[in-house]
Tab-separated table of C-alpha atoms and ligand atoms in Angstrom:
chain	number	residue	atom	x	y	z
A	1	MET	CA	-55.108	61.431	-53.551
A	2	ALA	CA	-51.491	60.943	-54.597
A	3	PRO	CA	-49.080	60.447	-51.683
A	4	ILE	CA	-46.799	63.323	-50.782
A	5	PRO	CA	-43.338	62.603	-52.178
A	6	GLY	CA	-40.998	61.432	-49.414
A	7	SER	CA	-43.806	60.637	-46.935
A	8	GLY	CA	-42.936	56.909	-47.029
A	9	LEU	CA	-39.338	57.695	-46.130
A	10	ALA	CA	-40.436	59.940	-43.270
A	11	LYS	CA	-42.720	57.212	-41.905
A	12	GLY	CA	-39.918	54.680	-42.091
A	13	LEU	CA	-37.536	57.010	-40.272
A	14	ALA	CA	-40.150	57.660	-37.599
A	15	VAL	CA	-40.450	53.900	-36.948
A	16	THR	CA	-36.650	53.598	-36.814
A	17	LEU	CA	-36.385	56.450	-34.315
A	18	ARG	CA	-39.175	55.025	-32.163
A	19	THR	CA	-37.687	51.533	-31.949
A	20	MET	CA	-34.137	52.857	-31.415
A	21	THR	CA	-35.161	54.271	-28.052
A	22	ARG	CA	-36.861	51.054	-26.888
A	23	LYS	CA	-35.097	48.357	-24.862
A	24	SER	CA	-33.957	45.486	-27.067
A	25	VAL	CA	-35.714	42.155	-26.478
A	26	THR	CA	-33.153	40.121	-28.413
A	27	ALA	CA	-30.986	38.031	-26.103
A	28	GLN	CA	-27.454	37.341	-27.295
A	29	TYR	CA	-27.565	33.596	-26.627
A	30	PRO	CA	-25.228	31.797	-25.872
A	31	ASP	CA	-23.364	34.774	-24.358
A	32	THR	CA	-26.508	35.612	-22.410
A	33	GLN	CA	-28.387	32.734	-20.834
A	34	PRO	CA	-32.179	32.905	-21.192
A	35	GLU	CA	-34.226	33.363	-18.033
A	36	LEU	CA	-36.421	30.278	-18.216
A	37	PRO	CA	-39.014	29.201	-15.678
A	38	PRO	CA	-37.411	26.722	-13.248
A	39	ARG	CA	-39.670	23.879	-14.449
A	40	SER	CA	-39.087	24.296	-18.175
A	41	ARG	CA	-39.257	21.167	-20.331
A	42	GLY	CA	-35.648	20.759	-21.354
A	43	VAL	CA	-34.752	17.092	-21.072
A	44	ILE	CA	-36.115	14.040	-19.257
A	45	GLY	CA	-34.272	12.486	-16.325
A	46	LEU	CA	-34.710	8.859	-15.250
A	47	PHE	CA	-34.666	7.987	-11.566
A	48	GLU	CA	-33.767	4.392	-12.305
A	49	GLU	CA	-34.159	3.213	-8.717
A	50	ASN	CA	-37.914	3.877	-8.936
A	51	CYS	CA	-38.476	2.210	-12.322
A	52	THR	CA	-40.275	-1.140	-12.116
A	53	VAL	CA	-40.135	-1.727	-15.893
A	54	CYS	CA	-43.925	-1.575	-16.098
A	55	MET	CA	-43.574	-0.303	-19.714
A	56	LEU	CA	-46.415	2.194	-19.326
A	57	CYS	CA	-44.318	5.154	-20.506
A	58	ALA	CA	-43.100	3.304	-23.612
A	59	ARG	CA	-46.658	2.237	-24.490
A	60	GLU	CA	-48.171	5.688	-24.018
A	61	CYS	CA	-45.432	7.671	-25.809
A	62	PRO	CA	-47.087	8.993	-28.993
A	63	ASP	CA	-43.739	9.037	-30.793
A	64	TRP	CA	-42.597	5.553	-29.742
A	65	CYS	CA	-39.245	6.993	-28.803
A	66	ILE	CA	-38.751	5.253	-25.445
A	67	TYR	CA	-36.821	1.995	-25.746
A	68	ILE	CA	-36.898	-0.432	-22.827
A	69	ASP	CA	-35.361	-3.912	-22.555
A	70	SER	CA	-35.616	-6.074	-19.482
A	71	HIS	CA	-35.455	-9.646	-18.226
A	72	LYS	CA	-37.112	-11.498	-15.382
A	73	GLU	CA	-35.281	-12.615	-12.280
A	74	THR	CA	-36.465	-15.006	-9.583
A	75	VAL	CA	-36.441	-13.607	-6.082
A	76	PRO	CA	-36.287	-16.022	-3.099
A	77	PRO	CA	-39.391	-16.131	-0.875
A	78	ALA	CA	-39.662	-13.367	1.717
A	79	ALA	CA	-40.450	-15.888	4.497
A	80	PRO	CA	-39.494	-19.573	4.867
A	81	GLY	CA	-42.045	-21.782	3.117
A	82	GLY	CA	-43.233	-18.890	0.931
A	83	ARG	CA	-43.376	-18.794	-2.832
A	84	GLU	CA	-40.591	-17.603	-5.062
A	85	ARG	CA	-41.384	-14.352	-6.814
A	86	SER	CA	-40.188	-12.891	-10.072
A	87	ARG	CA	-39.263	-9.300	-10.790
A	88	ASN	CA	-38.322	-7.315	-13.872
A	89	VAL	CA	-34.731	-6.187	-14.171
A	90	LEU	CA	-33.946	-3.237	-16.414
A	91	ASP	CA	-31.411	-3.921	-19.178
A	92	ARG	CA	-31.901	-0.853	-21.317
A	93	PHE	CA	-33.816	2.421	-20.987
A	94	ALA	CA	-33.287	5.028	-23.689
A	95	ILE	CA	-35.122	8.064	-25.020
A	96	ASP	CA	-34.574	9.320	-28.550
A	97	PHE	CA	-34.735	13.099	-28.205
A	98	SER	CA	-34.607	13.550	-31.972
A	99	LEU	CA	-38.168	12.139	-32.014
A	100	CYS	CA	-39.459	13.303	-28.632
A	101	MET	CA	-41.985	16.137	-28.870
A	102	TYR	CA	-41.785	17.035	-25.172
A	103	CYS	CA	-45.454	16.321	-24.547
A	104	GLY	CA	-44.708	15.016	-21.040
A	105	ILE	CA	-47.102	12.063	-21.289
A	106	CYS	CA	-44.423	9.587	-20.165
A	107	ILE	CA	-43.799	11.638	-17.016
A	108	GLU	CA	-47.521	11.982	-16.313
A	109	VAL	CA	-48.298	8.279	-16.693
A	110	CYS	CA	-45.329	6.860	-14.778
A	111	PRO	CA	-46.969	5.411	-11.647
A	112	PHE	CA	-43.676	5.175	-9.744
A	113	ASP	CA	-42.192	8.685	-10.086
A	114	ALA	CA	-39.257	7.506	-12.166
A	115	LEU	CA	-39.322	10.220	-14.845
A	116	PHE	CA	-38.820	13.957	-14.294
A	117	TRP	CA	-38.436	17.123	-16.329
A	118	SER	CA	-35.084	18.847	-16.154
A	119	PRO	CA	-34.811	22.452	-17.414
A	120	GLU	CA	-31.432	21.608	-19.031
A	121	PHE	CA	-31.783	22.270	-22.745
A	122	GLU	CA	-28.220	22.554	-24.040
A	123	TYR	CA	-27.640	19.086	-25.406
A	124	ALA	CA	-27.461	19.701	-29.139
A	125	GLU	CA	-25.411	17.145	-31.070
A	126	THR	CA	-23.733	17.128	-34.449
A	127	ASP	CA	-24.710	13.470	-34.966
A	128	ILE	CA	-28.440	12.736	-34.645
A	129	ARG	CA	-27.704	9.288	-33.220
A	130	ASP	CA	-26.204	10.937	-30.139
A	131	LEU	CA	-29.636	12.345	-29.302
A	132	THR	CA	-30.645	8.881	-28.103
A	133	HIS	CA	-29.791	9.122	-24.437
A	134	GLU	CA	-29.181	5.796	-22.747
A	135	ARG	CA	-29.993	5.033	-19.107
A	136	ASP	CA	-26.687	6.324	-17.685
A	137	LYS	CA	-27.117	9.675	-19.364
A	138	LEU	CA	-30.802	9.825	-18.386
A	139	ARG	CA	-29.751	9.066	-14.803
A	140	GLU	CA	-27.187	11.898	-14.933
A	141	TRP	CA	-29.923	14.370	-15.906
A	142	MET	CA	-31.561	13.694	-12.540
A	143	TRP	CA	-28.881	15.893	-10.915
A	144	THR	CA	-30.299	18.869	-12.845
A	145	VAL	CA	-33.930	18.305	-11.801
A	146	PRO	CA	-35.072	21.067	-9.406
A	147	ALA	CA	-36.226	20.040	-5.944
A	148	PRO	CA	-39.999	19.800	-5.580
A	149	PRO	CA	-41.704	22.922	-4.243
A	150	ALA	CA	-42.151	23.021	-0.485
A	151	LEU	CA	-45.425	21.717	0.919
A	152	ASP	CA	-47.985	24.118	2.248
A	153	PRO	CA	-47.333	24.544	6.009
A	154	GLY	CA	-50.796	23.178	6.774
A	155	ALA	CA	-50.512	20.188	4.425
A	156	GLU	CA	-50.676	16.628	5.665
A	157	GLU	CA	-47.358	14.768	5.709
A	158	PRO	CA	-47.006	12.640	2.543
A	159	LYS	CA	-47.659	8.985	3.338
A	160	GLU	CA	-44.307	7.927	1.840
A	161	VAL	CA	-42.466	10.270	4.232
A	162	ALA	CA	-44.508	9.074	7.208
A	163	ALA	CA	-43.809	5.413	6.320
A	164	ALA	CA	-40.072	6.087	5.824
A	165	ARG	CA	-39.859	7.907	9.153
A	166	LYS	CA	-41.669	5.060	10.918
A	167	THR	CA	-39.195	2.527	9.478
A	168	ALA	CA	-36.207	4.741	10.393
A	169	ASP	CA	-37.534	5.108	13.963
A	170	LYS	CA	-37.976	1.335	14.214
A	171	LEU	CA	-34.425	0.701	13.007
A	172	ALA	CA	-33.008	3.309	15.388
A	173	ALA	CA	-34.917	1.765	18.291
A	174	ALA	CA	-33.696	-1.716	17.341
A	175	GLN	CA	-30.083	-0.458	17.155
A	176	ASP	CA	-30.362	1.209	20.561
A	177	GLY	CA	-31.716	-2.073	21.899
A	178	VAL	CA	-34.678	-0.408	23.519
A	179	PRO	CA	-37.168	-3.212	24.095
A	180	GLY	CA	-40.750	-2.462	23.182
A	181	GLN	CA	-39.793	0.537	20.998
A	182	GLU	CA	-39.724	-1.361	17.686
A	183	GLY	CA	-43.410	-0.960	16.935
A	184	ARG	CA	-43.735	2.610	18.200
A	185	ALA	CA	-43.556	5.672	15.988
B	201	SF4	S1	-42.230	13.604	-23.693
B	201	SF4	FE1	-43.815	12.680	-25.016
B	201	SF4	S2	-42.773	12.252	-26.938
B	201	SF4	FE2	-41.168	12.622	-25.424
B	201	SF4	S3	-40.618	10.595	-24.651
B	201	SF4	FE3	-42.214	11.405	-23.283
B	201	SF4	S4	-44.157	10.647	-24.117
B	201	SF4	FE4	-42.584	10.401	-25.716
B	202	SF4	S1	-43.708	4.128	-16.560
B	202	SF4	FE1	-42.164	4.621	-15.017
B	202	SF4	S2	-41.874	2.695	-13.894
B	202	SF4	FE2	-42.919	2.186	-15.820
B	202	SF4	S3	-41.239	1.659	-17.238
B	202	SF4	FE3	-41.681	3.836	-17.513
B	202	SF4	S4	-40.236	4.879	-16.131
B	202	SF4	FE4	-40.307	2.749	-15.519
């Protein structure tokens, strides 16, 4: 059967009228900021103090876009008569975000909690070379990392917190000069 003349136009107008009354889903970015989940994968922050230069993140990165340089330093023995030890000192830590595919593997594999997701995503550059963020910039991103969610009220205290509290109590007792309190916590 031949279509009724003008029926296509009527259908088109009906769609226009229907969508005109609906709420728009287009956000006028950058005038309107998107409402992203707090733990969105925007950029990676480096908590340098925790990094032991184990190289695991650089080895596991599927894009080979983590660049780490380091050197070894000799540390004096902890106790008299002990052996000297050596430790890795970080010289360079950089991530090339023009290659990164935001898979999160580096963050997952880091055994020392040195890498974190930040939801900050506005770091576009006009020069692609500027998308390689060096350690200082990666450290700066740490200020934009959201605090971890609170523990369940019934959860056991994390062992790191318990150990830190024990050490702090010991130091406080030693400063107060309370004999016999050093080992108690
Ligand atoms: S998120 Fe994935 S691709 Fe990006 S640096 Fe980490 S491991 Fe590499
Ligand atoms: S895996 Fe973690 S500790 Fe090891 S080099 Fe990477 S950031 Fe540093």
